[in-house]
Structures are given as structure tokens and as C-alpha cells.
CSV table of C-alpha atoms (C1' of nucleotides) in Angstrom, one decimal:
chain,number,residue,atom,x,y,z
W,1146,UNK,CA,-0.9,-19.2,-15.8
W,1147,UNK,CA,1.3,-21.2,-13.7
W,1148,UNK,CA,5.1,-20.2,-14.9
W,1149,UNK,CA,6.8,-17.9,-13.2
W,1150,UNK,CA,7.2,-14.9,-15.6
W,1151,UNK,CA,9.7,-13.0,-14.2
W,1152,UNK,CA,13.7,-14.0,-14.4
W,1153,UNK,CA,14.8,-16.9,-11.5
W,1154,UNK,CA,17.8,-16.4,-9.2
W,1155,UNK,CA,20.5,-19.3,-9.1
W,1156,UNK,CA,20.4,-20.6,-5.7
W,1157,UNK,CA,20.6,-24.7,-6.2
W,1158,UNK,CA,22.8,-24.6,-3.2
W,1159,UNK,CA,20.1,-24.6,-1.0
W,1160,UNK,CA,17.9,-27.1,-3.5
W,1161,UNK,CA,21.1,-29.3,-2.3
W,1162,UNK,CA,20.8,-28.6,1.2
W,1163,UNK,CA,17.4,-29.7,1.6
W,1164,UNK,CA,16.6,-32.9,4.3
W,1165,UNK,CA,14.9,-35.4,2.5
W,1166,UNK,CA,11.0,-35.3,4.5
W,1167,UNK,CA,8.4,-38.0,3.4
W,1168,UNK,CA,6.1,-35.3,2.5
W,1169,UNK,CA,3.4,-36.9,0.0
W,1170,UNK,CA,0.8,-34.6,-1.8
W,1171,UNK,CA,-2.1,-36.2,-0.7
W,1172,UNK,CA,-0.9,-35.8,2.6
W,1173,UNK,CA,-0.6,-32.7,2.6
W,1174,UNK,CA,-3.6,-32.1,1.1
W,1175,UNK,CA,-5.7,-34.3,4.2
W,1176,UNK,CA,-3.7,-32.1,6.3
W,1177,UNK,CA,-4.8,-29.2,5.4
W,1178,UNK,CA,-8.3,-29.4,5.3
W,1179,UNK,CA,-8.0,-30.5,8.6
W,1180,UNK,CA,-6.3,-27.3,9.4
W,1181,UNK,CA,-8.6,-25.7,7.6
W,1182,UNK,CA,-11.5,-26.9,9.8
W,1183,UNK,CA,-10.0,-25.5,12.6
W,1184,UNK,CA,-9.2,-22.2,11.4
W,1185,UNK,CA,-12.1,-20.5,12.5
W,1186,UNK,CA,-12.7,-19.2,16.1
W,1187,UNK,CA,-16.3,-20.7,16.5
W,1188,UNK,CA,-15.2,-24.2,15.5
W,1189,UNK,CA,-12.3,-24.1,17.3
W,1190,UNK,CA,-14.1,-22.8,20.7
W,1191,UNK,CA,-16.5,-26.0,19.8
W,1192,UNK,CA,-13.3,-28.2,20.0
W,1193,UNK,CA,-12.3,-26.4,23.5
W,1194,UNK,CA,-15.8,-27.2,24.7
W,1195,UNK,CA,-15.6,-30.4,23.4
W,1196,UNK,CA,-12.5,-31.3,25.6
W,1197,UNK,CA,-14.3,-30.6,28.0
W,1198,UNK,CA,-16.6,-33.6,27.7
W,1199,UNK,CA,-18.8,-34.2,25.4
W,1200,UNK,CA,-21.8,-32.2,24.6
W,1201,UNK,CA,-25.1,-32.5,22.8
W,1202,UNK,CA,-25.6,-29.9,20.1
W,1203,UNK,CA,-28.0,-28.0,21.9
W,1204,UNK,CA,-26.2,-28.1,24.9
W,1205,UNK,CA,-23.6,-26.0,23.0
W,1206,UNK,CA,-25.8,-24.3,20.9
W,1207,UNK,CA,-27.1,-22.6,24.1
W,1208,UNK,CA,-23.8,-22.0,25.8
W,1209,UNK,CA,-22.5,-20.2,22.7
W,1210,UNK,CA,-25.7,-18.4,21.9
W,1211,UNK,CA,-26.1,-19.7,18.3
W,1212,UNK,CA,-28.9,-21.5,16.7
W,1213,UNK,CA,-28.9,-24.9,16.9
W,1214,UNK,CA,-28.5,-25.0,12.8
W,1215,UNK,CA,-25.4,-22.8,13.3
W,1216,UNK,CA,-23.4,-25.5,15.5
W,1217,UNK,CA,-24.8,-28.3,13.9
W,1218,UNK,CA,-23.5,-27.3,10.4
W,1219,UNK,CA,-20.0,-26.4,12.6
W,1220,UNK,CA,-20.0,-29.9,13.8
W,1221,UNK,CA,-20.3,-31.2,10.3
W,1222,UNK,CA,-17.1,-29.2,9.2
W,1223,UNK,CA,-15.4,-30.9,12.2
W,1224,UNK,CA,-17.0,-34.4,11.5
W,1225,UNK,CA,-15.4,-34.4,8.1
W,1226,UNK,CA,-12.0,-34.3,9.0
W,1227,UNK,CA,-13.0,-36.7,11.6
W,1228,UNK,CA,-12.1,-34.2,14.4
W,1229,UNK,CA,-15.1,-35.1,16.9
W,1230,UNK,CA,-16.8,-38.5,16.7
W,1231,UNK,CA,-21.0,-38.4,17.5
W,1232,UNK,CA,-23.4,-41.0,19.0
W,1233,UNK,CA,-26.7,-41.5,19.3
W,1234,UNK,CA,-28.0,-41.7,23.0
W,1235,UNK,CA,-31.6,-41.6,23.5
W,1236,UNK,CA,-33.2,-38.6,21.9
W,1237,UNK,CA,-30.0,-36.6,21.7
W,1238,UNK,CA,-26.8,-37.1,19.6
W,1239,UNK,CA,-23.7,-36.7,21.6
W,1240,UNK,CA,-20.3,-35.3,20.4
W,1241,UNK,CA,-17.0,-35.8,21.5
W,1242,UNK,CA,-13.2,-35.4,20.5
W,1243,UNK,CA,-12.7,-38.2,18.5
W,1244,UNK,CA,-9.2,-38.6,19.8
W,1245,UNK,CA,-6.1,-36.7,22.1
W,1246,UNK,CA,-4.2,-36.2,18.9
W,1247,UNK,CA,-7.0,-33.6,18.3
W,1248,UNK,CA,-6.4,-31.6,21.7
W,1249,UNK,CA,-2.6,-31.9,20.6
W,1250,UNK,CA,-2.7,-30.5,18.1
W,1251,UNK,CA,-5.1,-27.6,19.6
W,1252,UNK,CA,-2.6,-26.5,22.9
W,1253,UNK,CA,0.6,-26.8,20.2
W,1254,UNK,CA,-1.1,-23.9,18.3
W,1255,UNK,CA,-2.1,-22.2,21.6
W,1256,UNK,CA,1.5,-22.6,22.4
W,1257,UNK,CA,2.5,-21.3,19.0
W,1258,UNK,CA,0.4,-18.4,19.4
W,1259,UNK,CA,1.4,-17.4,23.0
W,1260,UNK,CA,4.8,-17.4,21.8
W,1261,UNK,CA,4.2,-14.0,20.0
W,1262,UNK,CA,1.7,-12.0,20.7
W,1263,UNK,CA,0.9,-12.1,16.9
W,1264,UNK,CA,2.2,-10.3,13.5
W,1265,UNK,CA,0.7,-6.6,13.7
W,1266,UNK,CA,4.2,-4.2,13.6
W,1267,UNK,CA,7.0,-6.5,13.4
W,1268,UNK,CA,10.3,-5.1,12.1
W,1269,UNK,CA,10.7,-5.9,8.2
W,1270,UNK,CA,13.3,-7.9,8.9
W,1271,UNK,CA,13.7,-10.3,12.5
W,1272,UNK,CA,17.5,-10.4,12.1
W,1273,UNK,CA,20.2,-9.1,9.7
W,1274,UNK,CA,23.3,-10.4,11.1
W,1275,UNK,CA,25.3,-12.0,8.1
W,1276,UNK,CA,28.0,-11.4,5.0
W,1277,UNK,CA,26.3,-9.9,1.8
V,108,UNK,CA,-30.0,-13.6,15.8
V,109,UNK,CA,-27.8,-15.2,19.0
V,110,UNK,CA,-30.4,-16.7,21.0
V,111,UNK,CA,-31.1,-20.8,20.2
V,112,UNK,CA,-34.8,-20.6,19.1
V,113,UNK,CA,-35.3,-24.4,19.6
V,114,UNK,CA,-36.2,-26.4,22.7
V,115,UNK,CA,-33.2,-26.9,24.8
V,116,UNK,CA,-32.1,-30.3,26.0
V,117,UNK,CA,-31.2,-30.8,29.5
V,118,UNK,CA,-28.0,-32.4,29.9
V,119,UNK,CA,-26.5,-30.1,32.8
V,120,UNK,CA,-24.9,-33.7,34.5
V,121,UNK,CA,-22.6,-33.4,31.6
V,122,UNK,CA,-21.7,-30.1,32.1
V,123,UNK,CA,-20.6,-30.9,35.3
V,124,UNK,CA,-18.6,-33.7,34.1
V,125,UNK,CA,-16.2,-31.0,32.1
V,126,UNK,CA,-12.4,-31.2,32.9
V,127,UNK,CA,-11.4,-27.2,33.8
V,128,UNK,CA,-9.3,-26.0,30.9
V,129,UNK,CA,-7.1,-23.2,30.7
V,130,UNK,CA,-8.6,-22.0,26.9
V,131,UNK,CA,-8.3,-18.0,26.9
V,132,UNK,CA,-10.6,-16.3,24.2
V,133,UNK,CA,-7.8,-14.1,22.5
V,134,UNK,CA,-5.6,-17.5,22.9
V,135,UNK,CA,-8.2,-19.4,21.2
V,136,UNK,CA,-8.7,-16.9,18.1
V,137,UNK,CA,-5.0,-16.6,17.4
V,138,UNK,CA,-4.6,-20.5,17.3
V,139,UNK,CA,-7.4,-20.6,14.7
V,140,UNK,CA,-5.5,-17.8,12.8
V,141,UNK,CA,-2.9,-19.8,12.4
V,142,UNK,CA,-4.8,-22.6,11.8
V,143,UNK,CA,-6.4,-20.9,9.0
V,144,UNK,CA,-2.7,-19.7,7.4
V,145,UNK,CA,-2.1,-23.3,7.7
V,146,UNK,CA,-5.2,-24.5,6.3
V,147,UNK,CA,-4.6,-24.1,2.5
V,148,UNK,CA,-2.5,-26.7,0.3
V,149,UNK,CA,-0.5,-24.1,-1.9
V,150,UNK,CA,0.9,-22.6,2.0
V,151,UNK,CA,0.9,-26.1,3.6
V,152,UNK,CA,3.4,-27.1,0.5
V,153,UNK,CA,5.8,-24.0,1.1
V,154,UNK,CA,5.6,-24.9,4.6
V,155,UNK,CA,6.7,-28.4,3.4
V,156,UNK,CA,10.0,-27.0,1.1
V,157,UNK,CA,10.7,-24.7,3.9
V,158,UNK,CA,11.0,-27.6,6.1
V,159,UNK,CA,13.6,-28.9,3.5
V,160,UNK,CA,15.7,-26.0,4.1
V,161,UNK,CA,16.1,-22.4,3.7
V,162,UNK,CA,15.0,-20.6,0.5
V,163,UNK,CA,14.0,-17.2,-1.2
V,164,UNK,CA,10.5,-16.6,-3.2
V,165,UNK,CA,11.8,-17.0,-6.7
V,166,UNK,CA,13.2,-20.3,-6.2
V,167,UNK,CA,10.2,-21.8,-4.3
V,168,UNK,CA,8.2,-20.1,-7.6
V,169,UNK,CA,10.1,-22.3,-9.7
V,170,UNK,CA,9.3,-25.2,-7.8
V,171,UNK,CA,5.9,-24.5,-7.3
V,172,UNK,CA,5.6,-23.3,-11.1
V,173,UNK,CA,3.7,-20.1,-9.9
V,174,UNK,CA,4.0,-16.5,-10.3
V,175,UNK,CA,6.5,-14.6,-7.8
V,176,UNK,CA,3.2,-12.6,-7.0
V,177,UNK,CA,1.4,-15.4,-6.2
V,178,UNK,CA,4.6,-16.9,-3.6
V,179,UNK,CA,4.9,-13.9,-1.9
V,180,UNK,CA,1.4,-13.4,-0.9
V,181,UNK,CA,1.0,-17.1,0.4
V,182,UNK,CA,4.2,-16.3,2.2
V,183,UNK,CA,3.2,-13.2,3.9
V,184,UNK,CA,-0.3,-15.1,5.0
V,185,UNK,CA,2.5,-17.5,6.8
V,186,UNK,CA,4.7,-14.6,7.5
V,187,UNK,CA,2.0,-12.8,9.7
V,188,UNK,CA,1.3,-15.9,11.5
V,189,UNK,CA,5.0,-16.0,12.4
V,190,UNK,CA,5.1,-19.4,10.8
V,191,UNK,CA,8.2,-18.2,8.9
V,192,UNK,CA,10.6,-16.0,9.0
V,193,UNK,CA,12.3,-13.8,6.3
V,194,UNK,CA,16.0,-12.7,6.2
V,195,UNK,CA,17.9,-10.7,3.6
V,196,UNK,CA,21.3,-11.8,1.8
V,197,UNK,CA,22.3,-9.9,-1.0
V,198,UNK,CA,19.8,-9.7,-3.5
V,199,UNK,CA,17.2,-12.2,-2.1
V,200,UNK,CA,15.2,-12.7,0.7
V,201,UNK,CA,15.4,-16.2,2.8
V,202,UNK,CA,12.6,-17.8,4.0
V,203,UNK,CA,12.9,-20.5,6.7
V,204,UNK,CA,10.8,-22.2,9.5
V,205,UNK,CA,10.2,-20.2,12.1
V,206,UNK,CA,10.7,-23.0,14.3
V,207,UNK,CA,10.5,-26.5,15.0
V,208,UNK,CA,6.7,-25.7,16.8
V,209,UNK,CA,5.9,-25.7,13.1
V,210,UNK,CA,7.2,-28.5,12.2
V,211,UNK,CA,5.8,-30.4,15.1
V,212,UNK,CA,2.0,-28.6,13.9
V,213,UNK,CA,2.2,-30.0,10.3
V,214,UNK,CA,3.5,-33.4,11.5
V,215,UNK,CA,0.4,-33.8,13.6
V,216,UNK,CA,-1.9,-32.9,11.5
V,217,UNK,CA,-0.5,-35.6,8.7
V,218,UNK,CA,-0.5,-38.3,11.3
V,219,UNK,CA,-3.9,-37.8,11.9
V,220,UNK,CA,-4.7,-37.7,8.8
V,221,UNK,CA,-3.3,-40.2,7.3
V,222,UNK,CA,-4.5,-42.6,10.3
V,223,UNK,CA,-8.5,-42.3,8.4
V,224,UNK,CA,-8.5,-42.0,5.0
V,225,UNK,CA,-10.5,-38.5,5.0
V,226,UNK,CA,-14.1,-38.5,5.8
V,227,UNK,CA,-16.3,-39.3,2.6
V,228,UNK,CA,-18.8,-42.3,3.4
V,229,UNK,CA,-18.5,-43.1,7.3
V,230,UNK,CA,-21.2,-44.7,8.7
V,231,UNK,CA,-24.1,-41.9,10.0
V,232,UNK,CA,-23.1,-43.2,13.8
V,233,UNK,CA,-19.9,-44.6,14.4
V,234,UNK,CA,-20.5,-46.5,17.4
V,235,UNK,CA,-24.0,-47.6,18.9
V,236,UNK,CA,-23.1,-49.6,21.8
V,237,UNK,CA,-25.1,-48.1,25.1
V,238,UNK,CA,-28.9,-48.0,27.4
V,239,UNK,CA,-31.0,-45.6,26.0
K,102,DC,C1',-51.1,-43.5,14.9
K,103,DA,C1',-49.9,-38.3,15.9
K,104,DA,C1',-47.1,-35.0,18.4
K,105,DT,C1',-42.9,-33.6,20.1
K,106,DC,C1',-38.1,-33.2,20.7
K,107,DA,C1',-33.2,-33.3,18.7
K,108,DC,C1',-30.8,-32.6,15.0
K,109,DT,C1',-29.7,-32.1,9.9
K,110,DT,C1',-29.8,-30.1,5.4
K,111,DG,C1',-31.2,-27.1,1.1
K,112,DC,C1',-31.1,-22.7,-0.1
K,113,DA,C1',-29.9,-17.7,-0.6
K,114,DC,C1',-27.1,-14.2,0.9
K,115,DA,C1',-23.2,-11.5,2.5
K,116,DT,C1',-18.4,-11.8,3.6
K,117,DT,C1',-13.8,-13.6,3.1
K,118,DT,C1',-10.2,-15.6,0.5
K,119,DG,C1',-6.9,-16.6,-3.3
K,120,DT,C1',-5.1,-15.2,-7.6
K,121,DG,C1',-2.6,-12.5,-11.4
K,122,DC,C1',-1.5,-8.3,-13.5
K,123,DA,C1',0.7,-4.1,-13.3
K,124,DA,C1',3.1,-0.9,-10.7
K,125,DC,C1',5.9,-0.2,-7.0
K,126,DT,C1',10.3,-0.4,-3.6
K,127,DG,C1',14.8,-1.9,-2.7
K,128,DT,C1',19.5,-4.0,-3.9
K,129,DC,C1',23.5,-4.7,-6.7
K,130,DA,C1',26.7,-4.0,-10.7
K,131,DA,C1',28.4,-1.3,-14.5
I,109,DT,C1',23.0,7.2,-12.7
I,110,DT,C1',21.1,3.8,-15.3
I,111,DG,C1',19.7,-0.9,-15.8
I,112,DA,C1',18.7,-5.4,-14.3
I,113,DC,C1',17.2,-8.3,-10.8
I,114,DA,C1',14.3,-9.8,-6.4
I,115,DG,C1',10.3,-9.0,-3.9
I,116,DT,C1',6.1,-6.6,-2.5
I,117,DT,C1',1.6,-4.5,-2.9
I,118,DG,C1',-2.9,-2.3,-4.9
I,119,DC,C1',-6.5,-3.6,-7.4
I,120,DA,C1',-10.3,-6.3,-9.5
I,121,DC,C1',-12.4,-10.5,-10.0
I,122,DA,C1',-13.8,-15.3,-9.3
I,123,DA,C1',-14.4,-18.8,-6.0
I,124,DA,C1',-15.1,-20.6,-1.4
I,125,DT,C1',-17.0,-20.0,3.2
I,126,DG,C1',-20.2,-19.0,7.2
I,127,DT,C1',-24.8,-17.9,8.5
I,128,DG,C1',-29.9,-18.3,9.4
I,129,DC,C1',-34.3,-19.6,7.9
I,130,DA,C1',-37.4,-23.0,6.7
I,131,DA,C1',-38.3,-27.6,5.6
I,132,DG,C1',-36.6,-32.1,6.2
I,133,DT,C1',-35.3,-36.8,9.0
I,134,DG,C1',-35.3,-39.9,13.0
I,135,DA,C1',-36.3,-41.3,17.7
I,136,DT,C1',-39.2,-41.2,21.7
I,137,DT,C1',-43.6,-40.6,24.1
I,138,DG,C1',-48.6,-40.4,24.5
DNA sequence: CAATCACTTGCACATTTGTGCAACTGTCAA
DNA sequence: TTGACAGTTGCACAAATGTGCAAGTGATTG
């Protein structure tokens, strides 16, 4: 189930082309689950609290109207790819961005996505100025 | 089902501590969005050839050793996320980086990763150094 | 000790997501 | 026009994800 079925084009040109990028699969793997963590609006909005100062789970539990459960288990998502770090103070557990890296990472995307207001209608193809 | 059911904690000194930051709602959903088209391996890894150079979905097929199908549906998820961009010559279709922003997203998110070895078996708190 | 607060986790459920097949559109060449 | 090639899309299905409830842990206080 993995070979292509249908008949390939010839374009090693381009193969040939290609910059050399130190790209290794695990990598890329580590980096996408970390995307992944952040590709959801609640867990996200957690992060933009969170860079704020840090927060106890109920603390943000009440300022986004969730359950406690909910934000805890959104935490946990963000623990795992080590985006916020927690301590224990007292009776409460208090979470933070674990580093700036993380913050970076947040405003390039909110650049990113200011850039265009999003894909809805755009033209089937951006530009067609070239030889056949 | 919004409302915290718990006990709250009172930590409103902390909320006062927050630094003001300029995180819209709509600008927070479509980072996560594209957080989320970046947040798979399969995409991550066309986002990673792209990055190499230009090239059309049969070709990166090849190299992937999936179906055309399969390409061009992880390529439209990046496509409405204006993550790349598509541009016809001749018979194919070009694929390339929409821009460096990209580039600069994935790079970040593989430095960070790479700086901790993924989250498996961290300690439960990862510093415990303060007064009660 | 027991009671309470702060948080986590197991489970079940609904929703979303990723995939391939088959059928489609669009381009080029004879 | 016909045929071959390059991509896209509708559909169905399996797998992953997000949620809340209820029951758990762990720390502090009486």
C-alpha cells in the first residue's frame, strides 16, 4: 500500500537542485508532535496565558470556563512535549512556559497567520508567469 | 458544562503579575491551524523536501513511496495553511515553500526538540527548590 | 488521624483526522 | 478527437483526539 500506482513524471532536475538540509527522521518526528500539541486553539490559548506568567490549573481553569479535568489533561499534552514546565508550591502546582523558544515559536505562527488572512477562496493558482 | 465545578484557588497576585500581550482570539486560532497542518510527520516530511527545492506531487510520491492520492491531500492540508504554494509548468504542478517564515517555523520546532530527548520518564516535578 | 483542597487519571463517548480507491478535471501530443 | 499523463476530489472506513464524569493521588490543615 505504499507504491505509488500511477505512472511517475521525470523531473530529476529538480532531485539535483535540492540544498542539502540536515533533516533527520526522528527529528522530524519530535517536531511534529510538538506541533501537534499546539495545534489546537484551547492549548494554544493555555500557552498565551501561560506567557503571561505562570498559572495554577485552577487559576486557568476558571478564566477559561473549563473544568479543572479539562485543562489539566491540556497541560499534560503540553508537558509532554516539554512545552510548559510545573512545580509544586504549597497546595497548588504551578505552570509555566518552560522556555522563550516556546513563545517563539508561538508569535512566528501568529506572524505567519497575519500574513494572510487564511486559505478560504484563493485563486487556483498564486502565479502563472513562466515558459510552458 | 463550562463552569469549573471544583473549589477555586486564589492566586489573583499572579494574575496581576501577567506581562500585557497582544494575543487576538482569531489570531490565536489560525496559528493553531497551522500548527495543526504542521503537526503530522507525513506533512512535516514534504515540508522537509520542499525545503530542498521545488517539486511536483508525483515526484515527492516517489520519494515518499505513497500514492499520488495520498501526496496531494497532505499537500492541500499545507496548501490551505498557505504553507506552500503550487504553480503550473506544463504538465505538472510545482510545489515550493511558501516562504522562508516556514522554514524559520520547522527549524524551531527541531531545535527545541532536539534540545530534550522527548518527554517519556521526566521526573513528576522538575524543580523543587522554594518556601512553601 | 480525618477532612479538605489541588490536581491527575481511567474510562466511555462523540468528533476529527488520515488514508486509499475510484472517478473526475485538466494538459499535452499524435 | 483520442489517448496518455498529472493531479484532484468524493466517499467510506479505521484510527486518533478531545471531553467530562467519577474515582484516584498527594499535600496541608485541624
Amino acid at each position: 500500500m505504499r507504491i505509488a500506482s500511477q505512472p511517475l513524471c521525470d523531473r530529476s532536475e529538480h532531485a539535483a537542485a535540492r540544498r542539502r538540509l540536515p533533516v533527520t527522521e526522528t527529528a522530524l518526528e519530535r517536531a511534529s508532535m510538538l506541533f501537534r500539541a499546539m495545534g489546537d486553539p484551547a492549548r494554544l490559548r493555555l500557552l498565551g496565558l501561560l506567557a503571561q506568567g505562570p498559572a495554577c490549573v485552577s487559576e486557568l481553569a476558571a478564566i477559561e470556563g473549563e473544568t479543572v479535568s479539562t485543562i489539566s489533561q491540556r497541560l499534560r499534552v503540553l508537558r509532554n512535549e516539554r512545552l510548559v514546565t510545573r512545580r509544586r508550591e504549597g497546595k497548588h502546582i504551578n505552570y509555566t512556559l518552560a522556555d522563550q523558544h516556546v513563545l517563539d515559536l508561538v508569535f512566528s505562527a501568529m506572524a505567519h497567520a497575519s500574513e494572510a488572512p487564511a486559505a478560504a477562496g484563493l485563486s487556483e493558482f498564486e502565479s502563472t508567469k513562466e515558459q510552458s
